[in-house]
Amino acid sequence: MNLILLGPPGAGKGTQAKLLEHKFSLQQLSSGDMLRTAVLAGTAVGKQAKAFMDKGALVPDRLVVEVVFEYLAGMKSGKGFVLDGFPRTVEQAEALDEWLEERGGGIDRVVVIQVRDELLVERIAGRFTCAICGEGYHDLFKRPLHDGVCDKCASHEFKRRADDNPSTVKTRLKAYHTQTAPLVSYYKEQGKVAIIDGEAAIEDVSRQIDDIFAESATG
Ligand code: AMP
């Protein structure tokens, strides 16, 4: 099963993609993580992408597509995947459809995680991750059980994303509404869309996605 998680920044795509990876052995692909890795490694793509990411703007399609397709091409076949953050424009979706079709594959379901803008700013501003294992936390909604210690790997190091600040978040939300939201119609025309309530608790959102997954797997 190949899934896309679609939704604004802060909707919980990354959290849900990780849960799906563990529960259903899907391979998780986050274009944001791939780009951040490229920026850190100082690759040609990373150098070009950085200025866009710092502003909260979308990275040009040709750069993102290059990084994502290289990753997809190197993936184990036979296992499904869950895409988090890609595609983000109709051009990327078209390129993805073409790429998968050429290899005899395709997207099965597109789960749209809906959250109102006013909740997203608060969600994004409070989030941080363990610098060692990547476990996600939030100042208000999910603090480590013991302050300053990661629940998962006991590390004491945490980090926050440079683009998780209020002004960049506004640009990212605008990019979502103007450039990414049209994808809902694109995939509706293909009959693949399921819309879920992303304002519920993490476990409830996860349950909604599990139901869609089970429904699609059986038929
Ligand atoms: P994310 O981690 O998904 O929130 O992505 C962080 C940033 O990476 C975004 O604000 C964009 O600048 C860039 N980015 C990630 N995925 C894409 C994509 N599919 N298309 C364009 N830019 C992207």
mmCIF file of C-alpha atoms and ligand atoms in Angstrom:
data_model
loop_
_atom_site.group_PDB
_atom_site.id
_atom_site.type_symbol
_atom_site.label_atom_id
_atom_site.label_comp_id
_atom_site.label_asym_id
_atom_site.label_seq_id
_atom_site.Cartn_x
_atom_site.Cartn_y
_atom_site.Cartn_z
ATOM 1 C CA MET A 1 0.000 0.000 0.000
ATOM 2 C CA ASN A 2 1.362 3.394 -1.000
ATOM 3 C CA LEU A 3 0.006 6.328 0.962
ATOM 4 C CA ILE A 4 0.361 10.091 0.873
ATOM 5 C CA LEU A 5 -0.237 12.176 3.990
ATOM 6 C CA LEU A 6 -1.378 15.625 2.959
ATOM 7 C CA GLY A 7 -1.944 18.525 5.302
ATOM 8 C CA PRO A 8 -0.609 21.897 6.442
ATOM 9 C CA PRO A 9 2.618 22.247 8.426
ATOM 10 C CA GLY A 10 1.963 21.156 12.003
ATOM 11 C CA ALA A 11 -0.973 18.907 11.089
ATOM 12 C CA GLY A 12 0.902 15.875 12.430
ATOM 13 C CA LYS A 13 2.006 14.255 9.167
ATOM 14 C CA GLY A 14 5.452 13.337 10.489
ATOM 15 C CA THR A 15 4.079 11.868 13.713
ATOM 16 C CA GLN A 16 1.484 9.800 11.875
ATOM 17 C CA ALA A 17 3.940 8.691 9.177
ATOM 18 C CA LYS A 18 6.258 7.323 11.882
ATOM 19 C CA LEU A 19 3.371 5.448 13.530
ATOM 20 C CA LEU A 20 2.379 3.932 10.176
ATOM 21 C CA GLU A 21 5.971 2.926 9.535
ATOM 22 C CA HIS A 22 6.024 0.901 12.739
ATOM 23 C CA LYS A 23 2.520 -0.531 12.602
ATOM 24 C CA PHE A 24 2.348 -1.555 8.967
ATOM 25 C CA SER A 25 6.043 -1.794 8.032
ATOM 26 C CA LEU A 26 5.697 0.994 5.527
ATOM 27 C CA GLN A 27 8.769 2.922 4.488
ATOM 28 C CA GLN A 28 8.442 6.537 5.533
ATOM 29 C CA LEU A 29 9.695 9.263 3.219
ATOM 30 C CA SER A 30 9.774 12.853 4.406
ATOM 31 C CA SER A 31 10.886 15.341 1.755
ATOM 32 C CA GLY A 32 11.543 17.903 4.510
ATOM 33 C CA ASP A 33 13.922 15.484 6.286
ATOM 34 C CA MET A 34 15.648 14.684 2.989
ATOM 35 C CA LEU A 35 16.138 18.369 2.240
ATOM 36 C CA ARG A 36 17.371 19.143 5.770
ATOM 37 C CA THR A 37 19.902 16.297 5.408
ATOM 38 C CA ALA A 38 21.032 17.742 2.052
ATOM 39 C CA VAL A 39 21.426 21.199 3.622
ATOM 40 C CA LEU A 40 23.496 19.795 6.506
ATOM 41 C CA ALA A 41 25.647 17.757 4.135
ATOM 42 C CA GLY A 42 26.198 20.856 1.997
ATOM 43 C CA THR A 43 25.288 19.097 -1.272
ATOM 44 C CA ALA A 44 24.534 21.119 -4.427
ATOM 45 C CA VAL A 45 20.793 20.597 -3.902
ATOM 46 C CA GLY A 46 21.095 21.467 -0.214
ATOM 47 C CA LYS A 47 22.880 24.726 -0.990
ATOM 48 C CA GLN A 48 20.137 25.787 -3.411
ATOM 49 C CA ALA A 49 17.287 24.611 -1.170
ATOM 50 C CA LYS A 50 18.451 26.367 1.999
ATOM 51 C CA ALA A 51 17.398 29.916 1.092
ATOM 52 C CA PHE A 52 13.857 28.762 0.266
ATOM 53 C CA MET A 53 13.542 26.675 3.422
ATOM 54 C CA ASP A 54 14.808 29.490 5.656
ATOM 55 C CA LYS A 55 12.058 31.754 4.306
ATOM 56 C CA GLY A 56 9.369 29.084 4.607
ATOM 57 C CA ALA A 57 8.873 29.009 0.834
ATOM 58 C CA LEU A 58 8.598 25.839 -1.211
ATOM 59 C CA VAL A 59 11.814 24.566 -2.740
ATOM 60 C CA PRO A 60 11.583 24.526 -6.575
ATOM 61 C CA ASP A 61 9.972 21.374 -7.957
ATOM 62 C CA ARG A 62 12.970 20.185 -9.986
ATOM 63 C CA LEU A 63 15.209 20.110 -6.869
ATOM 64 C CA VAL A 64 12.689 18.312 -4.662
ATOM 65 C CA VAL A 65 11.768 15.817 -7.357
ATOM 66 C CA GLU A 66 15.461 14.996 -7.885
ATOM 67 C CA VAL A 67 15.991 14.249 -4.183
ATOM 68 C CA VAL A 68 12.755 12.291 -3.671
ATOM 69 C CA PHE A 69 13.031 10.150 -6.801
ATOM 70 C CA GLU A 70 16.622 9.253 -5.991
ATOM 71 C CA TYR A 71 15.404 8.061 -2.611
ATOM 72 C CA LEU A 72 12.406 6.192 -4.029
ATOM 73 C CA ALA A 73 14.635 4.469 -6.574
ATOM 74 C CA GLY A 74 16.848 3.157 -3.774
ATOM 75 C CA MET A 75 13.956 1.807 -1.692
ATOM 76 C CA LYS A 76 13.334 -1.880 -1.065
ATOM 77 C CA SER A 77 10.718 -3.090 -3.506
ATOM 78 C CA GLY A 78 7.691 -4.987 -2.290
ATOM 79 C CA LYS A 79 7.229 -2.777 0.745
ATOM 80 C CA GLY A 80 4.668 -0.007 0.655
ATOM 81 C CA PHE A 81 5.573 3.567 1.482
ATOM 82 C CA VAL A 82 4.090 6.594 3.191
ATOM 83 C CA LEU A 83 4.988 10.004 1.810
ATOM 84 C CA ASP A 84 5.105 12.892 4.270
ATOM 85 C CA GLY A 85 5.442 16.377 2.756
ATOM 86 C CA PHE A 86 5.642 15.251 -0.850
ATOM 87 C CA PRO A 87 4.085 16.066 -3.255
ATOM 88 C CA ARG A 88 3.357 19.696 -2.406
ATOM 89 C CA THR A 89 2.448 21.034 -5.852
ATOM 90 C CA VAL A 90 0.357 19.678 -8.724
ATOM 91 C CA GLU A 91 3.543 19.530 -10.840
ATOM 92 C CA GLN A 92 5.197 17.294 -8.224
ATOM 93 C CA ALA A 93 2.097 15.066 -8.098
ATOM 94 C CA GLU A 94 2.084 14.687 -11.871
ATOM 95 C CA ALA A 95 5.790 13.862 -11.898
ATOM 96 C CA LEU A 96 5.235 11.300 -9.127
ATOM 97 C CA ASP A 97 2.327 9.634 -10.935
ATOM 98 C CA GLU A 98 4.400 9.376 -14.088
ATOM 99 C CA TRP A 99 7.442 8.039 -12.254
ATOM 100 C CA LEU A 100 5.423 5.366 -10.425
ATOM 101 C CA GLU A 101 3.444 4.403 -13.507
ATOM 102 C CA GLU A 102 6.645 3.784 -15.462
ATOM 103 C CA ARG A 103 7.617 1.321 -12.728
ATOM 104 C CA GLY A 104 4.243 -0.397 -12.546
ATOM 105 C CA GLY A 105 3.191 1.264 -9.307
ATOM 106 C CA GLY A 106 0.929 4.025 -8.097
ATOM 107 C CA ILE A 107 -0.562 5.807 -5.117
ATOM 108 C CA ASP A 108 -3.402 3.930 -3.382
ATOM 109 C CA ARG A 109 -4.731 6.482 -0.883
ATOM 110 C CA VAL A 110 -4.264 10.142 -0.018
ATOM 111 C CA VAL A 111 -5.107 10.995 3.577
ATOM 112 C CA VAL A 112 -5.818 14.694 4.110
ATOM 113 C CA ILE A 113 -5.242 15.733 7.731
ATOM 114 C CA GLN A 114 -7.336 18.835 8.399
ATOM 115 C CA VAL A 115 -6.438 21.348 11.106
ATOM 116 C CA ARG A 116 -7.496 25.006 11.347
ATOM 117 C CA ASP A 117 -4.744 27.589 10.775
ATOM 118 C CA GLU A 118 -5.166 29.212 14.183
ATOM 119 C CA LEU A 119 -4.252 25.941 15.917
ATOM 120 C CA LEU A 120 -1.256 25.290 13.697
ATOM 121 C CA VAL A 121 0.801 28.276 14.821
ATOM 122 C CA GLU A 122 0.628 27.153 18.475
ATOM 123 C CA ARG A 123 1.367 23.557 17.528
ATOM 124 C CA ILE A 124 4.423 24.423 15.463
ATOM 125 C CA ALA A 125 5.863 26.996 17.845
ATOM 126 C CA GLY A 126 6.026 24.443 20.699
ATOM 127 C CA ARG A 127 7.547 21.465 18.981
ATOM 128 C CA PHE A 128 11.005 20.005 19.457
ATOM 129 C CA THR A 129 12.739 16.682 18.883
ATOM 130 C CA CYS A 130 15.387 14.533 20.492
ATOM 131 C CA ALA A 131 18.671 15.376 18.761
ATOM 132 C CA ILE A 132 19.777 11.739 18.924
ATOM 133 C CA CYS A 133 16.771 9.525 18.067
ATOM 134 C CA GLY A 134 14.409 12.094 16.530
ATOM 135 C CA GLU A 135 11.479 11.408 18.885
ATOM 136 C CA GLY A 136 9.052 14.326 18.660
ATOM 137 C CA TYR A 137 7.850 16.390 21.644
ATOM 138 C CA HIS A 138 5.797 19.498 22.340
ATOM 139 C CA ASP A 139 6.013 22.146 25.089
ATOM 140 C CA LEU A 140 2.278 21.912 25.777
ATOM 141 C CA PHE A 141 1.002 18.626 24.377
ATOM 142 C CA LYS A 142 3.766 16.078 24.783
ATOM 143 C CA ARG A 143 6.577 16.806 27.208
ATOM 144 C CA PRO A 144 9.184 14.125 28.021
ATOM 145 C CA LEU A 145 8.106 12.057 31.065
ATOM 146 C CA HIS A 146 11.204 13.317 32.899
ATOM 147 C CA ASP A 147 12.149 16.899 32.073
ATOM 148 C CA GLY A 148 15.170 17.134 29.809
ATOM 149 C CA VAL A 149 15.427 13.372 29.214
ATOM 150 C CA CYS A 150 14.240 11.676 26.037
ATOM 151 C CA ASP A 151 11.614 8.989 26.793
ATOM 152 C CA LYS A 152 12.946 6.798 24.049
ATOM 153 C CA CYS A 153 16.758 6.919 24.158
ATOM 154 C CA ALA A 154 17.445 8.802 27.447
ATOM 155 C CA SER A 155 19.487 11.454 25.662
ATOM 156 C CA HIS A 156 19.661 14.963 27.136
ATOM 157 C CA GLU A 157 19.948 16.730 23.797
ATOM 158 C CA PHE A 158 16.975 18.291 22.063
ATOM 159 C CA LYS A 159 16.625 20.544 19.039
ATOM 160 C CA ARG A 160 14.101 22.868 17.442
ATOM 161 C CA ARG A 161 13.732 23.516 13.734
ATOM 162 C CA ALA A 162 14.975 26.929 12.580
ATOM 163 C CA ASP A 163 11.860 27.360 10.420
ATOM 164 C CA ASP A 164 9.450 26.694 13.314
ATOM 165 C CA ASN A 165 9.101 30.396 14.162
ATOM 166 C CA PRO A 166 5.914 32.501 13.855
ATOM 167 C CA SER A 167 6.911 34.551 10.790
ATOM 168 C CA THR A 168 8.160 31.577 8.762
ATOM 169 C CA VAL A 169 5.104 29.590 9.804
ATOM 170 C CA LYS A 170 2.860 32.242 8.205
ATOM 171 C CA THR A 171 4.737 31.912 4.894
ATOM 172 C CA ARG A 172 4.552 28.105 5.118
ATOM 173 C CA LEU A 173 0.796 28.222 5.717
ATOM 174 C CA LYS A 174 0.324 30.548 2.753
ATOM 175 C CA ALA A 175 2.381 28.189 0.577
ATOM 176 C CA TYR A 176 0.156 25.332 1.734
ATOM 177 C CA HIS A 177 -3.096 27.094 0.864
ATOM 178 C CA THR A 178 -1.981 28.429 -2.512
ATOM 179 C CA GLN A 179 0.316 25.679 -3.815
ATOM 180 C CA THR A 180 -0.479 22.446 -1.955
ATOM 181 C CA ALA A 181 -4.240 22.550 -1.219
ATOM 182 C CA PRO A 182 -5.075 22.183 -4.973
ATOM 183 C CA LEU A 183 -3.729 18.636 -4.631
ATOM 184 C CA VAL A 184 -6.906 17.659 -2.775
ATOM 185 C CA SER A 185 -8.916 18.181 -5.997
ATOM 186 C CA TYR A 186 -6.178 16.532 -8.047
ATOM 187 C CA TYR A 187 -6.420 13.316 -6.012
ATOM 188 C CA LYS A 188 -10.208 13.580 -5.577
ATOM 189 C CA GLU A 189 -10.477 13.275 -9.339
ATOM 190 C CA GLN A 190 -8.569 10.009 -8.979
ATOM 191 C CA GLY A 191 -10.968 8.862 -6.230
ATOM 192 C CA LYS A 192 -8.159 8.440 -3.690
ATOM 193 C CA VAL A 193 -8.913 11.052 -1.020
ATOM 194 C CA ALA A 194 -9.914 10.406 2.584
ATOM 195 C CA ILE A 195 -10.325 13.473 4.801
ATOM 196 C CA ILE A 196 -9.737 13.144 8.533
ATOM 197 C CA ASP A 197 -9.970 15.382 11.582
ATOM 198 C CA GLY A 198 -6.416 16.301 12.562
ATOM 199 C CA GLU A 199 -7.521 18.309 15.589
ATOM 200 C CA ALA A 200 -8.205 15.167 17.592
ATOM 201 C CA ALA A 201 -5.599 13.599 19.917
ATOM 202 C CA ILE A 202 -2.651 11.817 18.254
ATOM 203 C CA GLU A 203 -4.117 8.359 19.047
ATOM 204 C CA ASP A 204 -7.521 9.293 17.604
ATOM 205 C CA VAL A 205 -5.971 10.627 14.406
ATOM 206 C CA SER A 206 -3.929 7.448 14.194
ATOM 207 C CA ARG A 207 -7.071 5.337 14.623
ATOM 208 C CA GLN A 208 -8.798 7.205 11.790
ATOM 209 C CA ILE A 209 -5.826 6.492 9.506
ATOM 210 C CA ASP A 210 -5.706 2.827 10.566
ATOM 211 C CA ASP A 211 -9.367 2.467 9.583
ATOM 212 C CA ILE A 212 -8.678 3.915 6.138
ATOM 213 C CA PHE A 213 -5.675 1.636 5.794
ATOM 214 C CA ALA A 214 -7.686 -1.460 6.772
ATOM 215 C CA GLU A 215 -10.553 -0.486 4.442
ATOM 216 C CA SER A 216 -8.205 -0.004 1.495
ATOM 217 C CA ALA A 217 -6.263 -3.197 2.217
ATOM 218 C CA THR A 218 -9.418 -5.324 2.167
ATOM 219 C CA GLY A 219 -10.843 -3.941 -0.867
HETATM 220 P P1 AMP B 1 8.559 19.952 6.189
HETATM 221 O O1 AMP B 1 9.576 19.271 7.041
HETATM 222 O O2 AMP B 1 7.748 18.989 5.390
HETATM 223 O O3 AMP B 1 7.726 20.930 6.950
HETATM 224 O O4 AMP B 1 9.380 20.818 5.126
HETATM 225 C C1 AMP B 1 10.265 21.855 5.525
HETATM 226 C C2 AMP B 1 10.580 22.753 4.342
HETATM 227 O O5 AMP B 1 11.217 21.995 3.312
HETATM 228 C C3 AMP B 1 9.367 23.379 3.662
HETATM 229 O O6 AMP B 1 8.950 24.564 4.304
HETATM 230 C C4 AMP B 1 9.908 23.637 2.261
HETATM 231 O O7 AMP B 1 10.764 24.753 2.241
HETATM 232 C C5 AMP B 1 10.773 22.405 2.025
HETATM 233 N N1 AMP B 1 10.020 21.278 1.408
HETATM 234 C C6 AMP B 1 9.756 20.055 1.962
HETATM 235 N N2 AMP B 1 9.080 19.283 1.113
HETATM 236 C C7 AMP B 1 8.879 20.019 -0.004
HETATM 237 C C8 AMP B 1 8.213 19.778 -1.236
HETATM 238 N N3 AMP B 1 7.604 18.608 -1.494
HETATM 239 N N4 AMP B 1 8.220 20.774 -2.160
HETATM 240 C C9 AMP B 1 8.819 21.966 -1.923
HETATM 241 N N5 AMP B 1 9.452 22.262 -0.777
HETATM 242 C C10 AMP B 1 9.489 21.298 0.183
#
